[in-house]
GROMACS .gro file of C-alpha atoms in nm:
model
  136
    1MET     CA    1   1.128  -0.663   4.883
    2ASN     CA    2   1.033  -0.278   4.905
    3ARG     CA    3   0.846  -0.189   4.572
    4PRO     CA    4   0.814   0.159   4.408
    5ALA     CA    5   0.498   0.261   4.378
    6PRO     CA    6   0.328   0.287   4.023
    7VAL     CA    7   0.448   0.614   3.826
    8GLU     CA    8   0.290   0.756   3.500
    9ILE     CA    9   0.499   0.862   3.215
   10SER     CA   10   0.364   1.113   3.009
   11TYR     CA   11   0.473   1.236   2.667
   12GLU     CA   12   0.339   1.363   2.336
   13ASN     CA   13   0.067   1.142   2.229
   14MET     CA   14   0.222   0.841   2.464
   15ARG     CA   15   0.102   0.737   2.821
   16PHE     CA   16   0.305   0.497   2.996
   17LEU     CA   17   0.198   0.325   3.348
   18ILE     CA   18   0.610   0.190   3.501
   19THR     CA   19   0.468  -0.086   3.782
   20HIS     CA   20   0.578  -0.408   3.924
   21ASN     CA   21   0.460  -0.730   3.875
   22PRO     CA   22   0.079  -0.736   3.869
   23THR     CA   23  -0.110  -0.938   4.129
   24ASN     CA   24  -0.382  -1.220   4.008
   25ALA     CA   25  -0.610  -0.931   4.029
   26THR     CA   26  -0.476  -0.717   3.778
   27LEU     CA   27  -0.310  -1.002   3.551
   28ASN     CA   28  -0.657  -0.940   3.332
   29LYS     CA   29  -0.550  -0.597   3.218
   30PHE     CA   30  -0.216  -0.705   3.091
   31THR     CA   31  -0.199  -0.808   2.695
   32GLU     CA   32   0.102  -0.932   2.649
   33ASP     CA   33   0.401  -1.081   2.800
   34TRP     CA   34   0.741  -1.048   2.693
   35PRO     CA   35   1.006  -1.170   2.951
   36PHE     CA   36   1.372  -1.129   2.917
   37ASP     CA   37   1.659  -1.129   3.147
   38ASP     CA   38   1.637  -0.932   3.496
   39GLY     CA   39   1.928  -0.627   3.461
   40ALA     CA   40   1.957  -0.702   3.063
   41PRO     CA   41   1.813  -0.478   2.745
   42PRO     CA   42   1.593  -0.648   2.573
   43PRO     CA   43   1.599  -0.867   2.286
   44ASN     CA   44   1.578  -0.715   1.927
   45GLN     CA   45   1.208  -0.910   1.887
   46ILE     CA   46   1.115  -0.786   2.197
   47VAL     CA   47   1.198  -0.434   2.073
   48ASP     CA   48   1.002  -0.476   1.770
   49ASP     CA   49   0.679  -0.632   1.914
   50TRP     CA   50   0.672  -0.354   2.131
   51LEU     CA   51   0.684  -0.039   1.933
   52ASN     CA   52   0.450  -0.230   1.726
   53LEU     CA   53   0.210  -0.294   2.009
   54LEU     CA   54   0.221   0.059   2.095
   55LYS     CA   55   0.150   0.192   1.721
   56THR     CA   56  -0.166  -0.015   1.729
   57LYS     CA   57  -0.225   0.093   2.090
   58PHE     CA   58  -0.211   0.460   2.033
   59ARG     CA   59  -0.387   0.476   1.695
   60GLU     CA   60  -0.661   0.267   1.832
   61GLU     CA   61  -0.708   0.429   2.124
   62PRO     CA   62  -0.589   0.764   2.180
   63GLY     CA   63  -0.507   0.868   2.540
   64CYS     CA   64  -0.515   0.555   2.644
   65CYS     CA   65  -0.192   0.446   2.906
   66VAL     CA   66  -0.008   0.135   2.835
   67ALA     CA   67   0.108  -0.081   3.172
   68VAL     CA   68   0.435  -0.184   3.117
   69HIS     CA   69   0.606  -0.404   3.448
   70CYS     CA   70   0.923  -0.584   3.563
   71VAL     CA   71   1.025  -0.749   3.912
   72ALA     CA   72   1.014  -0.418   4.083
   73GLY     CA   73   0.959  -0.161   3.759
   74LEU     CA   74   1.322  -0.044   3.822
   75GLY     CA   75   1.513  -0.215   3.492
   76ARG     CA   76   1.328  -0.325   3.222
   77ALA     CA   77   1.004  -0.172   3.195
   78PRO     CA   78   1.165   0.172   3.220
   79VAL     CA   79   1.431   0.039   2.912
   80LEU     CA   80   1.097  -0.033   2.735
   81VAL     CA   81   0.979   0.283   2.769
   82ALA     CA   82   1.281   0.494   2.753
   83LEU     CA   83   1.283   0.296   2.411
   84ALA     CA   84   0.965   0.429   2.307
   85LEU     CA   85   1.088   0.791   2.376
   86ILE     CA   86   1.371   0.799   2.190
   87GLU     CA   87   1.156   0.617   1.884
   88CYS     CA   88   1.046   0.968   1.915
   89GLY     CA   89   1.277   1.141   1.871
   90MET     CA   90   1.416   1.210   2.247
   91LYS     CA   91   1.767   1.172   2.333
   92TYR     CA   92   1.880   0.884   2.529
   93GLU     CA   93   2.026   1.133   2.767
   94ASP     CA   94   1.664   1.292   2.802
   95ALA     CA   95   1.454   0.988   2.798
   96VAL     CA   96   1.657   0.895   3.115
   97GLN     CA   97   1.644   1.203   3.308
   98PHE     CA   98   1.297   1.213   3.233
   99ILE     CA   99   1.175   0.867   3.386
  100ARG     CA  100   1.447   0.909   3.659
  101GLN     CA  101   1.252   1.242   3.749
  102LYS     CA  102   0.927   0.986   3.866
  103ARG     CA  103   1.111   0.657   3.900
  104ARG     CA  104   1.461   0.694   4.110
  105GLY     CA  105   1.686   0.475   4.070
  106ALA     CA  106   1.567   0.344   3.713
  107PHE     CA  107   1.834   0.165   3.497
  108ASN     CA  108   2.161   0.023   3.612
  109SER     CA  109   2.487   0.025   3.391
  110LYS     CA  110   2.402  -0.219   3.095
  111GLN     CA  111   2.067  -0.081   3.046
  112LEU     CA  112   2.237   0.295   3.020
  113LEU     CA  113   2.515   0.155   2.792
  114TYR     CA  114   2.225  -0.034   2.573
  115LEU     CA  115   2.042   0.271   2.574
  116GLU     CA  116   2.316   0.494   2.462
  117LYS     CA  117   2.412   0.287   2.185
  118TYR     CA  118   2.087   0.235   2.048
  119ARG     CA  119   1.980   0.404   1.699
  120PRO     CA  120   1.608   0.449   1.661
  121LYS     CA  121   1.402   0.385   1.349
  122MET     CA  122   1.175   0.662   1.413
  123ARG     CA  123   0.893   0.430   1.445
  124LEU     CA  124   0.641   0.626   1.646
  125ARG     CA  125   0.741   0.902   1.512
  126VAL     CA  126   0.473   1.076   1.287
  127ARG     CA  127   0.328   1.392   1.269
  128ASP     CA  128  -0.014   1.470   1.307
  129THR     CA  129  -0.179   1.754   1.123
  130ASN     CA  130  -0.121   2.016   1.436
  131GLY     CA  131   0.253   1.926   1.444
  132HIS     CA  132   0.225   1.702   1.703
  133CYS     CA  133   0.476   1.397   1.662
  134CYS     CA  134   0.417   1.032   1.829
  135VAL     CA  135   0.182   0.790   1.676
  136GLN     CA  136  -0.088   0.976   1.564
   0.00000   0.00000   0.00000
């Protein structure tokens, strides 16, 4: 299988690394594992767990990079990153375009429909004293 190289997505105070399956050598770098069906949007519990992880991680380690993976790094991983961007106030179309600039072929039609219908609760949007937003 021809897999795309890992890419970094940075926005505001958040950094993500979208990659395909980790190897045995890199598996210890991944702290959580939330599987959901290939090509499908994430269940609500995974979305909640993901956003809570980001809130904690970016507050405790400002500037850190959170890696997220799926089999090829084109569907489930980009969807989770898009959700984080949307939760910071980015429109879903902008989040999709922003990720696709670095991750060509990201998202299938079912995932795009999910992102279009997703209603953010702005769980990652917190302004700091400098006016920056997103998990400060």
